[in-house]
Amino acid sequence: MTSAPREPRRNRDAQILEAAVQIFSEKGYAAASLQDVADAVGLLKGSLYHYISSKESLLHRIFLEAHEQARQLMDELDALQLPPDEHLRQWARRLTVFYLENPERASLYFSEWRHLTGDELAEVQKQRQEFASYFFGILNRAKKDGLARKDLDVKLATFYLMAAINGVLIWYRRGGSMSASRIADQVASLSVAATLLPRGAS
């Protein structure tokens, strides 16, 4: 009798990461265990170490994947070479859609990163800075192009928009009366209205 073919490692990796996202979200990283993850994917705990080195490394991989997805959004928008006001609108919209489609991953990224240590913590902190710098760059270009008030504090506006958009994760519930697309459109419009002048205004 021949044994069933082994599942490709890449598929198993994806299953482990997805299970970890759900378990860390439900229980919190500190309360969750690798045994929980192993049980969710039908592995012995010892077998899990063929795919990961530790619980912390698993959390780190979740963050790397989330940042890579955000980086892809940035690259796609940069390729469009939009004027800064439309760039801000599209960035706010697409980021909000990403959050609403991946609320567990996004929430983990913002709430559990302090559990990392050493090089893994330093890498995620660098990624978080890159994320903030992207907001800052769009707003700074808008101000230089005369699309924002002259007295706009770009750094403060960056923190304001990040808090507003990231805050969608606090109140959003799947299955609500507003679709993800409609919420994203509204968030994008509010982001532009809160920080930039109307087109044609001086």
PDB file of C-alpha atoms in Angstrom:
ATOM      1  CA  MET A   1       0.000   0.000   0.000  1.00  0.00           C
ATOM      2  CA  THR A   2       1.364   3.390  -0.956  1.00  0.00           C
ATOM      3  CA  SER A   3       1.051   6.331   1.397  1.00  0.00           C
ATOM      4  CA  ALA A   4      -0.865   9.453   0.451  1.00  0.00           C
ATOM      5  CA  PRO A   5       1.293  12.153  -1.154  1.00  0.00           C
ATOM      6  CA  ARG A   6       2.582  14.733   1.287  1.00  0.00           C
ATOM      7  CA  GLU A   7       1.039  18.173   1.094  1.00  0.00           C
ATOM      8  CA  PRO A   8       3.374  20.726  -0.499  1.00  0.00           C
ATOM      9  CA  ARG A   9       5.322  22.674   2.114  1.00  0.00           C
ATOM     10  CA  ARG A  10       4.130  26.015   0.758  1.00  0.00           C
ATOM     11  CA  ASN A  11       0.496  25.022   1.264  1.00  0.00           C
ATOM     12  CA  ARG A  12       1.214  23.821   4.783  1.00  0.00           C
ATOM     13  CA  ASP A  13       3.077  27.054   5.550  1.00  0.00           C
ATOM     14  CA  ALA A  14       0.051  29.051   4.421  1.00  0.00           C
ATOM     15  CA  GLN A  15      -2.263  26.933   6.578  1.00  0.00           C
ATOM     16  CA  ILE A  16      -0.072  27.407   9.636  1.00  0.00           C
ATOM     17  CA  LEU A  17       0.113  31.173   9.152  1.00  0.00           C
ATOM     18  CA  GLU A  18      -3.635  31.465   8.655  1.00  0.00           C
ATOM     19  CA  ALA A  19      -4.353  29.319  11.713  1.00  0.00           C
ATOM     20  CA  ALA A  20      -1.950  31.430  13.779  1.00  0.00           C
ATOM     21  CA  VAL A  21      -3.658  34.637  12.638  1.00  0.00           C
ATOM     22  CA  GLN A  22      -7.046  33.336  13.763  1.00  0.00           C
ATOM     23  CA  ILE A  23      -5.817  31.908  17.072  1.00  0.00           C
ATOM     24  CA  PHE A  24      -3.660  34.907  18.009  1.00  0.00           C
ATOM     25  CA  SER A  25      -6.604  37.173  17.171  1.00  0.00           C
ATOM     26  CA  GLU A  26      -9.112  35.185  19.219  1.00  0.00           C
ATOM     27  CA  LYS A  27      -6.962  34.452  22.265  1.00  0.00           C
ATOM     28  CA  GLY A  28      -4.338  37.162  22.112  1.00  0.00           C
ATOM     29  CA  TYR A  29      -0.716  36.348  21.354  1.00  0.00           C
ATOM     30  CA  ALA A  30       0.300  35.955  25.006  1.00  0.00           C
ATOM     31  CA  ALA A  31      -2.483  33.475  25.815  1.00  0.00           C
ATOM     32  CA  ALA A  32      -2.223  31.433  22.616  1.00  0.00           C
ATOM     33  CA  SER A  33       0.117  28.465  22.360  1.00  0.00           C
ATOM     34  CA  LEU A  34       1.848  26.591  19.590  1.00  0.00           C
ATOM     35  CA  GLN A  35      -0.179  23.569  20.641  1.00  0.00           C
ATOM     36  CA  ASP A  36      -3.287  25.560  19.676  1.00  0.00           C
ATOM     37  CA  VAL A  37      -1.814  26.181  16.238  1.00  0.00           C
ATOM     38  CA  ALA A  38      -0.711  22.568  15.813  1.00  0.00           C
ATOM     39  CA  ASP A  39      -4.182  21.323  16.732  1.00  0.00           C
ATOM     40  CA  ALA A  40      -5.794  23.710  14.260  1.00  0.00           C
ATOM     41  CA  VAL A  41      -3.777  22.364  11.317  1.00  0.00           C
ATOM     42  CA  GLY A  42      -3.753  18.708  12.398  1.00  0.00           C
ATOM     43  CA  LEU A  43      -0.079  18.426  13.302  1.00  0.00           C
ATOM     44  CA  LEU A  44       1.769  17.185  16.342  1.00  0.00           C
ATOM     45  CA  LYS A  45       3.416  20.077  18.140  1.00  0.00           C
ATOM     46  CA  GLY A  46       6.840  18.604  17.429  1.00  0.00           C
ATOM     47  CA  SER A  47       6.047  18.469  13.703  1.00  0.00           C
ATOM     48  CA  LEU A  48       5.234  22.170  13.742  1.00  0.00           C
ATOM     49  CA  TYR A  49       8.929  22.899  14.254  1.00  0.00           C
ATOM     50  CA  HIS A  50       9.623  21.634  10.752  1.00  0.00           C
ATOM     51  CA  TYR A  51       7.925  24.830   9.574  1.00  0.00           C
ATOM     52  CA  ILE A  52       8.675  27.397  12.288  1.00  0.00           C
ATOM     53  CA  SER A  53      11.384  27.907  14.885  1.00  0.00           C
ATOM     54  CA  SER A  54       9.303  29.483  17.659  1.00  0.00           C
ATOM     55  CA  LYS A  55       6.034  31.188  18.516  1.00  0.00           C
ATOM     56  CA  GLU A  56       7.727  34.568  18.184  1.00  0.00           C
ATOM     57  CA  SER A  57       9.072  33.717  14.742  1.00  0.00           C
ATOM     58  CA  LEU A  58       5.542  32.764  13.693  1.00  0.00           C
ATOM     59  CA  LEU A  59       4.237  36.170  14.793  1.00  0.00           C
ATOM     60  CA  HIS A  60       7.120  37.818  12.953  1.00  0.00           C
ATOM     61  CA  ARG A  61       6.252  35.971   9.743  1.00  0.00           C
ATOM     62  CA  ILE A  62       2.646  37.171  10.001  1.00  0.00           C
ATOM     63  CA  PHE A  63       3.921  40.748  10.263  1.00  0.00           C
ATOM     64  CA  LEU A  64       6.315  40.319   7.344  1.00  0.00           C
ATOM     65  CA  GLU A  65       3.506  39.050   5.154  1.00  0.00           C
ATOM     66  CA  ALA A  66       1.195  41.913   6.160  1.00  0.00           C
ATOM     67  CA  HIS A  67       3.885  44.490   5.459  1.00  0.00           C
ATOM     68  CA  GLU A  68       4.666  42.927   2.097  1.00  0.00           C
ATOM     69  CA  GLN A  69       1.009  43.270   1.139  1.00  0.00           C
ATOM     70  CA  ALA A  70       1.038  46.925   2.212  1.00  0.00           C
ATOM     71  CA  ARG A  71       4.290  47.447   0.300  1.00  0.00           C
ATOM     72  CA  GLN A  72       2.618  46.041  -2.796  1.00  0.00           C
ATOM     73  CA  LEU A  73      -0.196  48.593  -2.430  1.00  0.00           C
ATOM     74  CA  MET A  74       2.392  51.371  -2.184  1.00  0.00           C
ATOM     75  CA  ASP A  75       4.254  50.183  -5.295  1.00  0.00           C
ATOM     76  CA  GLU A  76       1.055  49.884  -7.314  1.00  0.00           C
ATOM     77  CA  LEU A  77       0.023  53.426  -6.404  1.00  0.00           C
ATOM     78  CA  ASP A  78       3.483  54.870  -7.041  1.00  0.00           C
ATOM     79  CA  ALA A  79       3.411  53.353 -10.529  1.00  0.00           C
ATOM     80  CA  LEU A  80       0.255  55.348 -11.333  1.00  0.00           C
ATOM     81  CA  GLN A  81       2.089  58.675 -10.744  1.00  0.00           C
ATOM     82  CA  LEU A  82      -1.049  60.360  -9.413  1.00  0.00           C
ATOM     83  CA  PRO A  83      -1.204  63.977  -8.240  1.00  0.00           C
ATOM     84  CA  PRO A  84      -0.846  64.083  -4.438  1.00  0.00           C
ATOM     85  CA  ASP A  85      -4.514  64.710  -3.623  1.00  0.00           C
ATOM     86  CA  GLU A  86      -5.665  61.747  -5.715  1.00  0.00           C
ATOM     87  CA  HIS A  87      -2.717  59.734  -4.406  1.00  0.00           C
ATOM     88  CA  LEU A  88      -3.917  60.348  -0.858  1.00  0.00           C
ATOM     89  CA  ARG A  89      -7.493  59.473  -1.772  1.00  0.00           C
ATOM     90  CA  GLN A  90      -6.516  56.204  -3.425  1.00  0.00           C
ATOM     91  CA  TRP A  91      -4.068  55.263  -0.672  1.00  0.00           C
ATOM     92  CA  ALA A  92      -6.674  55.843   2.045  1.00  0.00           C
ATOM     93  CA  ARG A  93      -9.264  53.909   0.067  1.00  0.00           C
ATOM     94  CA  ARG A  94      -7.093  50.915  -0.810  1.00  0.00           C
ATOM     95  CA  LEU A  95      -5.611  50.688   2.659  1.00  0.00           C
ATOM     96  CA  THR A  96      -9.074  50.744   4.211  1.00  0.00           C
ATOM     97  CA  VAL A  97     -10.238  47.980   1.868  1.00  0.00           C
ATOM     98  CA  PHE A  98      -7.202  45.928   2.842  1.00  0.00           C
ATOM     99  CA  TYR A  99      -8.002  46.383   6.530  1.00  0.00           C
ATOM    100  CA  LEU A 100     -11.655  45.453   6.074  1.00  0.00           C
ATOM    101  CA  GLU A 101     -10.748  42.359   4.080  1.00  0.00           C
ATOM    102  CA  ASN A 102      -8.015  41.318   6.533  1.00  0.00           C
ATOM    103  CA  PRO A 103      -9.116  42.668   9.930  1.00  0.00           C
ATOM    104  CA  GLU A 104      -7.427  39.958  12.019  1.00  0.00           C
ATOM    105  CA  ARG A 105      -4.050  40.359  10.327  1.00  0.00           C
ATOM    106  CA  ALA A 106      -4.176  44.138  10.474  1.00  0.00           C
ATOM    107  CA  SER A 107      -5.277  44.185  14.114  1.00  0.00           C
ATOM    108  CA  LEU A 108      -2.442  41.857  15.095  1.00  0.00           C
ATOM    109  CA  TYR A 109       0.048  44.109  13.353  1.00  0.00           C
ATOM    110  CA  PHE A 110      -1.012  47.096  15.428  1.00  0.00           C
ATOM    111  CA  SER A 111      -1.684  45.393  18.762  1.00  0.00           C
ATOM    112  CA  GLU A 112       0.880  42.606  19.173  1.00  0.00           C
ATOM    113  CA  TRP A 113       4.143  43.852  17.656  1.00  0.00           C
ATOM    114  CA  ARG A 114       5.608  44.681  21.075  1.00  0.00           C
ATOM    115  CA  HIS A 115       5.877  40.954  21.819  1.00  0.00           C
ATOM    116  CA  LEU A 116       8.775  40.741  19.380  1.00  0.00           C
ATOM    117  CA  THR A 117      12.369  41.069  20.553  1.00  0.00           C
ATOM    118  CA  GLY A 118      15.842  41.596  19.118  1.00  0.00           C
ATOM    119  CA  ASP A 119      16.333  41.751  15.362  1.00  0.00           C
ATOM    120  CA  GLU A 120      12.741  40.788  14.641  1.00  0.00           C
ATOM    121  CA  LEU A 121      11.463  43.733  16.693  1.00  0.00           C
ATOM    122  CA  ALA A 122      13.938  46.081  15.013  1.00  0.00           C
ATOM    123  CA  GLU A 123      12.810  44.934  11.572  1.00  0.00           C
ATOM    124  CA  VAL A 124       9.119  45.477  12.317  1.00  0.00           C
ATOM    125  CA  GLN A 125       9.840  48.891  13.849  1.00  0.00           C
ATOM    126  CA  LYS A 126      11.644  49.826  10.638  1.00  0.00           C
ATOM    127  CA  GLN A 127       8.642  48.666   8.618  1.00  0.00           C
ATOM    128  CA  ARG A 128       6.282  50.711  10.777  1.00  0.00           C
ATOM    129  CA  GLN A 129       8.442  53.758  10.148  1.00  0.00           C
ATOM    130  CA  GLU A 130       8.346  53.095   6.419  1.00  0.00           C
ATOM    131  CA  PHE A 131       4.554  52.915   6.626  1.00  0.00           C
ATOM    132  CA  ALA A 132       4.335  56.274   8.429  1.00  0.00           C
ATOM    133  CA  SER A 133       6.826  57.821   6.005  1.00  0.00           C
ATOM    134  CA  TYR A 134       4.600  56.901   3.088  1.00  0.00           C
ATOM    135  CA  PHE A 135       1.720  58.905   4.559  1.00  0.00           C
ATOM    136  CA  PHE A 136       4.114  61.756   5.340  1.00  0.00           C
ATOM    137  CA  GLY A 137       5.492  61.782   1.800  1.00  0.00           C
ATOM    138  CA  ILE A 138       2.074  62.120   0.184  1.00  0.00           C
ATOM    139  CA  LEU A 139       1.005  64.938   2.516  1.00  0.00           C
ATOM    140  CA  ASN A 140       4.329  66.727   2.200  1.00  0.00           C
ATOM    141  CA  ARG A 141       4.110  66.681  -1.584  1.00  0.00           C
ATOM    142  CA  ALA A 142       0.527  67.961  -1.407  1.00  0.00           C
ATOM    143  CA  LYS A 143       1.640  70.882   0.746  1.00  0.00           C
ATOM    144  CA  LYS A 144       4.525  71.729  -1.584  1.00  0.00           C
ATOM    145  CA  ASP A 145       2.077  71.681  -4.516  1.00  0.00           C
ATOM    146  CA  GLY A 146      -0.217  74.159  -2.758  1.00  0.00           C
ATOM    147  CA  LEU A 147      -2.971  71.625  -2.133  1.00  0.00           C
ATOM    148  CA  ALA A 148      -2.891  72.053   1.647  1.00  0.00           C
ATOM    149  CA  ARG A 149      -2.982  75.032   3.989  1.00  0.00           C
ATOM    150  CA  LYS A 150       0.378  76.687   4.403  1.00  0.00           C
ATOM    151  CA  ASP A 151       0.187  76.185   8.167  1.00  0.00           C
ATOM    152  CA  LEU A 152      -0.544  72.446   7.927  1.00  0.00           C
ATOM    153  CA  ASP A 153       1.764  70.493  10.241  1.00  0.00           C
ATOM    154  CA  VAL A 154       2.531  67.540   7.996  1.00  0.00           C
ATOM    155  CA  LYS A 155       3.840  65.353  10.807  1.00  0.00           C
ATOM    156  CA  LEU A 156       0.747  65.934  12.924  1.00  0.00           C
ATOM    157  CA  ALA A 157      -1.511  65.394   9.917  1.00  0.00           C
ATOM    158  CA  THR A 158       0.289  62.096   9.257  1.00  0.00           C
ATOM    159  CA  PHE A 159      -0.406  60.842  12.771  1.00  0.00           C
ATOM    160  CA  TYR A 160      -4.008  62.068  12.535  1.00  0.00           C
ATOM    161  CA  LEU A 161      -4.725  60.197   9.300  1.00  0.00           C
ATOM    162  CA  MET A 162      -2.984  57.037  10.446  1.00  0.00           C
ATOM    163  CA  ALA A 163      -5.030  57.003  13.646  1.00  0.00           C
ATOM    164  CA  ALA A 164      -8.259  57.639  11.742  1.00  0.00           C
ATOM    165  CA  ILE A 165      -7.714  54.951   9.117  1.00  0.00           C
ATOM    166  CA  ASN A 166      -6.224  52.384  11.488  1.00  0.00           C
ATOM    167  CA  GLY A 167      -9.160  53.059  13.808  1.00  0.00           C
ATOM    168  CA  VAL A 168     -11.543  51.489  11.296  1.00  0.00           C
ATOM    169  CA  LEU A 169     -10.426  48.176  12.762  1.00  0.00           C
ATOM    170  CA  ILE A 170     -11.889  49.111  16.147  1.00  0.00           C
ATOM    171  CA  TRP A 171     -15.485  49.561  15.051  1.00  0.00           C
ATOM    172  CA  TYR A 172     -15.827  47.588  11.809  1.00  0.00           C
ATOM    173  CA  ARG A 173     -17.920  44.448  11.962  1.00  0.00           C
ATOM    174  CA  ARG A 174     -18.409  42.064   9.066  1.00  0.00           C
ATOM    175  CA  GLY A 175     -21.959  41.883   7.817  1.00  0.00           C
ATOM    176  CA  GLY A 176     -22.851  45.445   8.779  1.00  0.00           C
ATOM    177  CA  SER A 177     -25.175  47.696   6.827  1.00  0.00           C
ATOM    178  CA  MET A 178     -22.342  49.393   4.898  1.00  0.00           C
ATOM    179  CA  SER A 179     -20.212  47.506   2.408  1.00  0.00           C
ATOM    180  CA  ALA A 180     -16.422  47.568   2.652  1.00  0.00           C
ATOM    181  CA  SER A 181     -16.304  49.507  -0.611  1.00  0.00           C
ATOM    182  CA  ARG A 182     -18.659  52.215   0.656  1.00  0.00           C
ATOM    183  CA  ILE A 183     -16.799  52.549   3.938  1.00  0.00           C
ATOM    184  CA  ALA A 184     -13.497  52.850   2.056  1.00  0.00           C
ATOM    185  CA  ASP A 185     -14.923  55.550  -0.226  1.00  0.00           C
ATOM    186  CA  GLN A 186     -16.119  57.554   2.775  1.00  0.00           C
ATOM    187  CA  VAL A 187     -12.827  57.175   4.644  1.00  0.00           C
ATOM    188  CA  ALA A 188     -10.920  58.294   1.556  1.00  0.00           C
ATOM    189  CA  SER A 189     -13.106  61.377   1.099  1.00  0.00           C
ATOM    190  CA  LEU A 190     -12.824  62.284   4.783  1.00  0.00           C
ATOM    191  CA  SER A 191      -9.035  61.850   4.696  1.00  0.00           C
ATOM    192  CA  VAL A 192      -8.692  64.304   1.825  1.00  0.00           C
ATOM    193  CA  ALA A 193     -11.204  66.793   3.264  1.00  0.00           C
ATOM    194  CA  ALA A 194      -9.515  66.771   6.678  1.00  0.00           C
ATOM    195  CA  THR A 195      -6.037  67.580   5.405  1.00  0.00           C
ATOM    196  CA  LEU A 196      -6.166  69.172   1.941  1.00  0.00           C
ATOM    197  CA  LEU A 197      -7.800  72.228   0.399  1.00  0.00           C
ATOM    198  CA  PRO A 198     -10.643  71.795  -2.094  1.00  0.00           C
ATOM    199  CA  ARG A 199      -9.427  71.825  -5.691  1.00  0.00           C
ATOM    200  CA  GLY A 200      -9.164  75.416  -6.883  1.00  0.00           C
ATOM    201  CA  ALA A 201      -8.941  76.887  -3.387  1.00  0.00           C
ATOM    202  CA  SER A 202      -5.923  78.964  -2.392  1.00  0.00           C
TER     203      SER A 202
END
